[in-house]
Coordinates of C-alpha atoms and ligand atoms in Angstrom, one line a residue:
X18 CA -19.1 12.9 19.7
X19 CA -16.6 10.2 18.8
X20 CA -17.6 6.7 18.1
X21 CA -15.7 3.5 18.6
X22 CA -15.7 2.1 15.0
X23 CA -14.4 -1.1 13.6
X24 CA -12.3 -0.1 10.6
X25 CA -10.5 -2.2 8.0
X26 CA -7.4 -1.5 6.0
X27 CA -7.3 -3.8 3.1
X28 CA -3.9 -4.9 1.8
X29 CA -2.3 -6.9 -1.0
X30 CA -1.4 -10.4 0.0
X31 CA 2.0 -10.4 1.7
X32 CA 1.7 -6.8 2.9
X33 CA -0.7 -7.3 5.8
X34 CA 2.2 -7.0 8.4
X35 CA 3.4 -3.8 6.8
X36 CA 0.0 -2.3 7.0
X37 CA -0.4 -3.5 10.6
X38 CA 2.8 -1.8 11.6
X39 CA 1.8 1.4 9.8
X40 CA -1.5 1.4 11.8
X41 CA 0.4 0.8 15.0
X42 CA 2.7 3.8 14.3
X43 CA -0.4 5.9 13.8
X44 CA -1.6 4.8 17.2
X45 CA -4.1 2.2 16.3
X46 CA -2.9 -0.8 18.3
X47 CA -6.1 -2.7 18.8
X48 CA -6.0 -4.7 15.6
X49 CA -6.6 -8.1 14.1
X50 CA -4.5 -9.2 11.1
X51 CA -6.0 -11.6 8.5
X52 CA -5.3 -12.5 4.9
X53 CA -5.8 -9.3 2.8
X54 CA -6.9 -7.0 5.6
X55 CA -6.2 -5.6 9.1
X56 CA -9.2 -4.8 11.2
X57 CA -8.7 -2.2 13.8
X58 CA -10.5 0.1 16.3
X59 CA -10.7 3.8 15.6
X60 CA -13.0 6.8 15.5
X61 CA -14.1 9.3 12.8
X62 CA -10.8 11.0 13.0
X63 CA -9.0 7.7 12.3
X64 CA -10.9 7.4 9.0
X65 CA -9.4 10.7 7.9
X66 CA -5.9 10.0 9.3
X67 CA -5.7 6.5 7.9
X68 CA -6.7 7.6 4.4
X69 CA -4.2 10.4 4.5
X70 CA -1.3 8.4 6.0
X71 CA -1.4 4.7 5.1
X72 CA 1.3 4.1 2.5
X73 CA 0.9 0.3 1.8
X74 CA -2.8 -0.3 2.3
X75 CA -5.3 -0.4 -0.6
X76 CA -8.4 1.1 1.0
X77 CA -9.9 2.0 4.4
X78 CA -13.4 0.5 5.1
X79 CA -15.9 0.9 7.9
X80 CA -17.1 -2.5 9.0
X81 CA -20.9 -2.4 9.3
X82 CA -21.3 -6.1 10.3
X83 CA -20.2 -9.7 9.8
X84 CA -22.1 -13.0 10.1
X85 CA -22.3 -16.4 8.6
X86 CA -24.8 -17.0 5.8
X87 CA -25.5 -20.2 3.9
X88 CA -28.6 -19.1 1.9
X89 CA -30.1 -15.9 0.6
X90 CA -32.7 -15.7 3.3
X91 CA -30.0 -15.6 5.9
X92 CA -28.1 -13.0 3.9
X93 CA -31.2 -10.8 3.6
X94 CA -32.3 -10.9 7.2
X95 CA -28.9 -10.2 8.6
X96 CA -28.1 -7.3 6.2
X97 CA -31.6 -5.8 7.0
X98 CA -30.8 -6.0 10.8
X99 CA -27.7 -3.8 10.5
X100 CA -27.9 -0.2 11.7
X101 CA -28.0 1.4 8.2
X102 CA -29.7 4.6 9.4
X103 CA -26.6 5.4 11.4
X104 CA -24.7 5.8 8.1
X105 CA -27.2 6.4 5.2
X106 CA -29.4 9.4 5.0
X107 CA -32.8 9.4 3.4
X108 CA -31.5 10.5 0.0
X109 CA -28.1 8.7 0.0
X110 CA -26.9 6.8 -3.0
X111 CA -25.6 3.4 -2.0
X112 CA -24.3 1.2 -4.9
X113 CA -23.5 -2.3 -3.7
X114 CA -20.5 -4.4 -4.9
X115 CA -20.2 -8.0 -4.0
X116 CA -17.7 -10.8 -4.2
X117 CA -17.6 -14.3 -3.0
X118 CA -14.9 -16.9 -2.5
X119 CA -15.3 -20.6 -1.6
X120 CA -18.9 -20.1 -0.3
X121 CA -22.3 -21.6 -0.8
X122 CA -23.6 -18.2 -1.9
X123 CA -21.5 -17.6 -5.0
X124 CA -23.6 -15.8 -7.6
X125 CA -22.2 -12.3 -7.1
X126 CA -25.0 -10.3 -9.0
X127 CA -27.6 -12.0 -6.7
X128 CA -25.5 -11.3 -3.6
X129 CA -25.5 -7.6 -4.6
X130 CA -29.2 -7.5 -5.4
X131 CA -30.3 -9.2 -2.2
X132 CA -28.0 -6.9 -0.1
X133 CA -29.4 -3.9 -1.8
X134 CA -33.0 -5.0 -1.3
X135 CA -32.3 -5.7 2.4
X136 CA -30.8 -2.2 2.9
X137 CA -33.8 -0.6 1.3
X138 CA -36.1 -2.6 3.6
X139 CA -34.1 -1.4 6.6
X140 CA -34.2 2.2 5.5
X141 CA -38.0 2.0 4.8
X142 CA -38.5 1.2 8.5
X143 CA -36.1 3.8 9.7
X144 CA -37.3 6.7 7.5
X145 CA -41.0 5.6 7.1
X146 CA -40.8 5.9 3.3
X147 CA -41.5 3.5 0.5
X148 CA -39.2 4.9 -2.1
X149 CA -35.7 6.4 -2.1
X150 CA -34.5 8.8 -4.8
X151 CA -30.7 8.1 -4.2
X152 CA -29.7 11.5 -5.3
X153 CA -27.5 12.5 -2.3
X154 CA -24.2 11.5 -0.7
X155 CA -22.6 8.4 -2.0
X156 CA -21.8 5.4 0.2
X157 CA -20.2 2.5 -1.6
X158 CA -21.4 -0.7 0.1
X159 CA -19.1 -3.7 -0.1
X160 CA -20.3 -7.2 0.7
X161 CA -17.7 -9.9 0.6
X162 CA -18.2 -13.5 1.5
X163 CA -15.3 -15.8 2.3
X164 CA -16.0 -19.4 3.3
X165 CA -19.7 -18.5 4.1
X166 CA -18.6 -15.7 6.4
X167 CA -20.1 -12.4 5.2
X168 CA -18.5 -9.0 5.8
X169 CA -20.5 -5.9 5.1
X170 CA -18.6 -2.6 4.9
X171 CA -18.6 0.9 3.5
X172 CA -15.6 2.0 1.4
X173 CA -14.3 5.4 2.7
X174 CA -11.4 5.8 0.2
X175 CA -13.1 5.9 -3.2
X176 CA -10.2 5.6 -5.7
X177 CA -7.7 3.1 -4.3
X178 CA -5.0 4.6 -2.0
X179 CA -2.3 3.8 -4.5
X180 CA -3.7 6.8 -6.5
X181 CA -1.7 9.4 -4.8
X182 CA -2.3 11.9 -7.5
X183 CA 1.3 12.2 -8.7
X184 CA 1.5 9.7 -11.5
X185 CA 1.2 11.4 -14.8
X186 CA 1.0 8.4 -17.1
X187 CA 2.1 4.9 -16.4
X188 CA 1.5 3.6 -19.9
X189 CA 3.4 0.5 -21.0
X190 CA 6.3 0.9 -18.7
X191 CA 5.3 -1.8 -16.1
X192 CA 5.4 0.7 -13.2
X193 CA 5.0 -0.7 -9.7
X194 CA 1.9 0.2 -7.7
X195 CA 2.7 3.1 -5.4
X196 CA 1.5 1.0 -2.4
X197 CA 3.8 -1.9 -3.3
X198 CA 6.7 0.5 -3.8
X199 CA 6.1 2.1 -0.4
X200 CA 6.0 -1.3 1.2
X201 CA 9.4 -2.2 -0.3
X202 CA 10.9 0.9 1.3
X203 CA 9.1 0.2 4.7
X204 CA 10.4 -3.4 4.6
X205 CA 14.0 -2.2 4.1
X206 CA 16.4 -0.6 6.5
X207 CA 16.5 2.7 4.6
X208 CA 15.9 5.8 6.5
X209 CA 16.5 9.5 5.8
X210 CA 20.0 9.4 7.1
X211 CA 21.2 6.8 4.6
X212 CA 21.9 7.2 0.8
X213 CA 19.3 5.7 -1.5
X214 CA 19.6 4.3 -5.0
X215 CA 17.3 2.8 -7.5
X216 CA 19.4 1.9 -10.6
X217 CA 16.3 0.6 -12.6
X218 CA 14.0 3.4 -11.6
X219 CA 11.6 3.5 -14.6
X220 CA 8.8 6.0 -13.7
X221 CA 10.5 6.6 -10.4
X222 CA 7.9 5.0 -8.1
X223 CA 10.2 3.5 -5.5
X224 CA 12.3 6.7 -5.3
X225 CA 9.3 8.9 -5.0
X226 CA 7.7 6.8 -2.3
X227 CA 11.1 6.8 -0.4
X228 CA 11.3 10.6 -0.8
X229 CA 7.7 10.9 0.7
X230 CA 8.8 8.6 3.6
X231 CA 12.0 10.6 4.0
X232 CA 10.0 13.8 4.3
X233 CA 7.4 12.1 6.5
X234 CA 4.9 13.5 4.0
X235 CA 1.4 11.8 4.1
X236 CA 0.9 10.1 0.7
X237 CA -2.8 11.2 0.5
X238 CA -2.1 14.9 1.1
X239 CA -2.7 15.8 -2.5
X240 CA -5.9 13.9 -3.1
X241 CA -9.6 13.6 -2.0
X242 CA -11.5 10.6 -0.6
X243 CA -15.0 9.4 -1.1
X244 CA -16.0 9.9 2.5
X245 CA -15.2 13.6 2.5
X246 CA -18.8 14.4 1.7
X247 CA -20.2 12.2 4.5
X248 CA -21.9 14.1 7.3
X249 CA -20.4 11.7 9.8
X250 CA -17.0 13.3 9.2
X251 CA -17.0 17.0 9.9
X252 CA -14.9 19.7 8.3
X253 CA -13.1 19.8 11.6
X254 CA -12.0 16.2 11.3
X255 CA -10.5 16.9 7.9
X256 CA -9.0 20.2 8.9
X257 CA -7.4 18.7 12.0
X258 CA -6.0 15.7 10.1
X259 CA -4.7 17.7 7.1
X260 CA -3.1 20.2 9.5
X261 CA -1.4 17.4 11.4
X262 CA -0.1 16.0 8.1
X263 CA 1.3 19.3 7.0
X264 CA 2.9 20.0 10.4
X265 CA 4.7 16.7 10.3
X266 CA 6.5 17.3 7.0
X267 CA 10.2 17.3 7.6
X268 CA 13.0 19.0 5.7
X269 CA 15.1 17.3 3.0
X270 CA 16.8 14.0 3.9
X271 CA 20.6 14.1 4.4
X272 CA 21.5 12.8 0.9
X273 CA 19.7 13.3 -2.4
X274 CA 18.0 10.1 -3.4
X275 CA 19.5 8.8 -6.7
X276 CA 17.3 7.2 -9.3
X277 CA 18.8 6.1 -12.7
X278 CA 17.6 4.2 -15.7
X279 CA 19.0 3.4 -19.1
X280 CA 16.0 4.9 -20.8
X281 CA 15.9 8.7 -21.2
X282 CA 12.2 8.7 -22.0
X283 CA 11.1 7.1 -18.7
X284 CA 13.4 9.4 -16.8
X285 CA 11.5 12.4 -18.2
X286 CA 8.3 10.8 -17.0
X287 CA 9.8 10.1 -13.6
X288 CA 10.8 13.7 -13.3
X289 CA 7.2 14.9 -14.1
X290 CA 5.9 12.5 -11.4
X291 CA 8.4 13.7 -8.9
X292 CA 7.3 17.3 -9.5
X293 CA 3.7 16.4 -9.0
X294 CA 4.5 14.5 -5.8
X295 CA 6.1 17.6 -4.3
X296 CA 9.5 16.0 -3.8
X297 CA 11.3 17.3 -7.0
X298 CA 14.3 18.7 -5.1
X299 CA 14.9 15.5 -3.2
X300 CA 15.7 13.0 -6.1
X301 CA 18.5 13.2 -8.6
X302 CA 17.8 11.4 -11.9
X303 CA 20.6 10.0 -14.0
X304 CA 20.4 8.4 -17.4
X305 CA 22.7 5.5 -16.9
X306 CA 23.3 1.8 -17.6
X307 CA 23.5 -0.1 -14.3
X308 CA 27.1 -1.1 -15.3
X309 CA 28.2 2.6 -15.1
X310 CA 27.2 2.7 -11.4
X311 CA 29.8 4.3 -9.2
X312 CA 29.6 5.9 -5.8
X313 CA 31.9 6.9 -3.0
X314 CA 28.9 6.9 -0.5
X315 CA 28.8 4.2 2.1
X316 CA 26.1 2.4 4.0
X317 CA 23.5 3.2 1.4
X318 CA 20.5 1.2 0.5
X319 CA 19.6 0.0 -3.1
X320 CA 15.9 -0.8 -3.5
X321 CA 15.1 -1.8 -7.1
X322 CA 12.8 -3.6 -9.4
X323 CA 14.9 -4.6 -12.4
X324 CA 13.3 -6.0 -15.6
X325 CA 12.1 -9.6 -15.4
X326 CA 10.8 -12.3 -17.6
X327 CA 7.0 -12.1 -18.0
X328 CA 6.4 -8.5 -18.8
X329 CA 9.6 -6.8 -19.7
X330 CA 12.0 -9.1 -21.6
X331 CA 13.1 -12.6 -22.4
X332 CA 15.0 -14.8 -20.0
X333 CA 18.3 -14.4 -21.7
X334 CA 18.3 -10.6 -21.4
X335 CA 17.2 -10.9 -17.8
X336 CA 20.2 -13.2 -17.1
X337 CA 22.5 -10.6 -18.7
X338 CA 21.1 -7.8 -16.6
X339 CA 21.3 -9.8 -13.3
X340 CA 24.9 -10.6 -14.2
X341 CA 25.6 -6.9 -14.8
X342 CA 24.0 -6.1 -11.5
X343 CA 26.3 -8.6 -9.7
X344 CA 29.3 -6.8 -11.2
X345 CA 28.0 -3.3 -10.6
X346 CA 27.1 -4.0 -6.9
X347 CA 30.2 -5.9 -6.1
X348 CA 32.2 -2.9 -4.8
X349 CA 29.3 -1.7 -2.6
X350 CA 30.3 -3.8 0.4
X351 CA 28.7 -1.6 3.0
X352 CA 25.4 -1.2 1.1
X353 CA 22.2 -3.2 1.7
X354 CA 20.5 -4.4 -1.4
X355 CA 16.8 -5.1 -2.0
X356 CA 15.5 -6.5 -5.3
X357 CA 12.0 -7.3 -6.3
X358 CA 11.7 -9.7 -9.2
X359 CA 9.6 -12.6 -10.4
X360 CA 12.5 -14.4 -12.1
X361 CA 12.9 -17.8 -10.5
X362 CA 16.7 -17.9 -11.1
X363 CA 17.5 -14.5 -9.7
X364 CA 19.8 -15.6 -6.9
X365 CA 21.8 -17.9 -9.1
X366 CA 22.2 -15.3 -11.9
X367 CA 23.0 -12.5 -9.3
X368 CA 25.5 -15.0 -7.8
X369 CA 24.5 -14.3 -4.2
X370 CA 22.2 -16.0 -1.8
X371 CA 19.8 -13.5 -0.2
X372 CA 19.9 -13.0 3.6
X373 CA 16.1 -13.0 3.5
X374 CA 13.4 -13.4 0.9
X375 CA 9.7 -12.6 1.0
X376 CA 6.9 -13.5 -1.4
X377 CA 5.0 -10.4 -2.7
X378 CA 2.7 -9.7 -5.6
X379 CA 3.3 -7.0 -8.2
X380 CA -0.3 -6.8 -9.5
X381 CA -1.0 -10.5 -10.3
X382 CA 2.6 -11.4 -10.8
X383 CA 4.1 -13.5 -8.0
X384 CA 7.5 -12.0 -7.1
X385 CA 10.1 -12.4 -4.4
X386 CA 11.7 -9.6 -2.5
X387 CA 15.4 -10.6 -2.2
X388 CA 17.1 -8.8 0.7
X389 CA 20.9 -8.6 1.1
X390 CA 21.6 -6.9 4.4
X391 CA 24.9 -5.0 4.6
X392 CA 26.5 -3.9 7.9
X393 CA 24.7 -1.4 10.1
X394 CA 26.0 2.2 9.6
X395 CA 28.3 3.2 12.5
X396 CA 26.1 6.2 13.4
X397 CA 23.2 3.8 14.0
X398 CA 25.0 1.3 16.1
X399 CA 24.3 3.1 19.4
X400 CA 20.6 3.5 18.5
X401 CA 18.2 0.8 19.7
X402 CA 16.4 0.5 16.3
X403 CA 13.6 -1.9 15.8
X404 CA 13.2 -4.1 12.7
X405 CA 11.7 -2.2 9.7
X406 CA 8.6 -4.3 9.9
X407 CA 7.9 -7.7 11.6
X408 CA 9.7 -9.5 8.8
X409 CA 7.9 -12.8 8.5
X410 CA 10.1 -13.7 5.6
X411 CA 10.2 -17.2 4.2
X412 CA 13.8 -18.0 4.6
X413 CA 16.2 -16.2 6.9
X414 CA 19.7 -17.4 6.3
X415 CA 22.7 -17.0 8.6
X416 CA 24.4 -14.3 6.6
X417 CA 22.0 -11.8 8.1
X418 CA 24.6 -9.2 9.0
X419 CA 22.3 -6.3 9.9
X420 CA 21.3 -7.9 13.2
X421 CA 24.8 -8.8 14.3
Ligands
SAM14 C1 10.5 -3.1 -14.2 S1 11.0 -1.6 -14.8 C2 11.1 -0.6 -13.4 C3 9.8 0.0 -13.1 C4 9.8 1.0 -11.9 N1 10.0 0.3 -10.6 C5 8.5 1.8 -11.9 O1 7.8 1.8 -10.9 O2 8.3 2.5 -12.9 C6 12.7 -1.9 -15.2 C7 13.5 -0.7 -15.7 O3 14.8 -1.1 -16.0 C8 15.4 -0.3 -17.1 N2 16.6 -1.0 -17.6 C9 16.7 -2.0 -18.4 N3 18.0 -2.4 -18.6 C10 18.7 -1.5 -17.9 C11 20.1 -1.4 -17.6 N4 21.0 -2.2 -18.2 N5 20.5 -0.4 -16.8 C12 19.7 0.5 -16.2 N6 18.3 0.4 -16.4 C13 17.9 -0.6 -17.2 C14 14.2 -0.2 -18.0 O4 14.4 0.9 -18.9 C15 13.0 -0.1 -17.1 O5 12.6 1.2 -16.9

């Protein structure tokens, strides 16, 4: 029997619209977008499908309830009143994690303890027991309070969805989160018919996420999720959604994706990651300084994350690299260029004003995604293509050629 469930896909700030669009494409159109999350309606199968398919979301949660609470008594009573027996079995383990922002209830350890106690009370009534061993299936309870509004949910993902299972080691190289890299591609006009290039590829995250998108390969296909042991989701749900994901994989994109970097060592790591991601044949890695960049291909898309101040190098070297980028990209008049950097002087140093820019976070670092839109490829002009994502950017400027 399918249930109408309220589900939540959590997202990094700035990526909510990307996640909402992904959910829409998966068929989940009844949705509400808020800071850091998209709430949507789905069923048990949706939990499996969204964990497997969402590229830019952090986690998938099941919403158990939400209510206002201004003191611990209110928190206790309302958590106790939720239908816990519909989810937790008599022997389930249910660790609770809590967080609170700008609320009267702010001591997180107490929020967790009260929530736990209220769930135990609720289960005592449902199962007519006084004591629970908690040796069975794990359900991670999340209680988050924002401006006195409590949201109680169960995490279905376990490890965050950025853990695709392909990254060997990221150590010390400032790799982008997989979810952020996927969002950069989804925010761009790249598609499997167009050349792709990342000339500062590092461990290859953007190219790998583009290759997965190019193949229409579900990013979670090589990993497991916390809710796989839940009795609410049957083996049939998982079989059906994994089969669907395997059936939808496409053959190679038209052009090999090109990923280059000046550092041989990171390229070896990138190659290992690509192999693990199952897209080894789709990406060509080249050891190369950005200044050596040459291509006869047209209407391609560059999506890149060059070094920037805070983590990678000093301002003077960043300025030099952005100047080199300006020279290297100059001949690519038909290409669209997308650059993620936290450097405040990027546009000046790159000597071009972006058609659009959008604020995004790379971990905790505030960045901007600078978008330079080239002309539309002639083979796409007859197609009635939609925007990549509702692009609620900060500053559209009138040199936005792609829409002309
Ligand atoms: C911020 S990291 C890119 C991280 C990458 N997005 C990832 O997820 O791993 C910047 C990369 O630029 C490379 N780099 C620095 N100077 C370069 C140059 N002049 N030409 C090409 N690559 C360069 C560095 O070796 C580093 O791997």
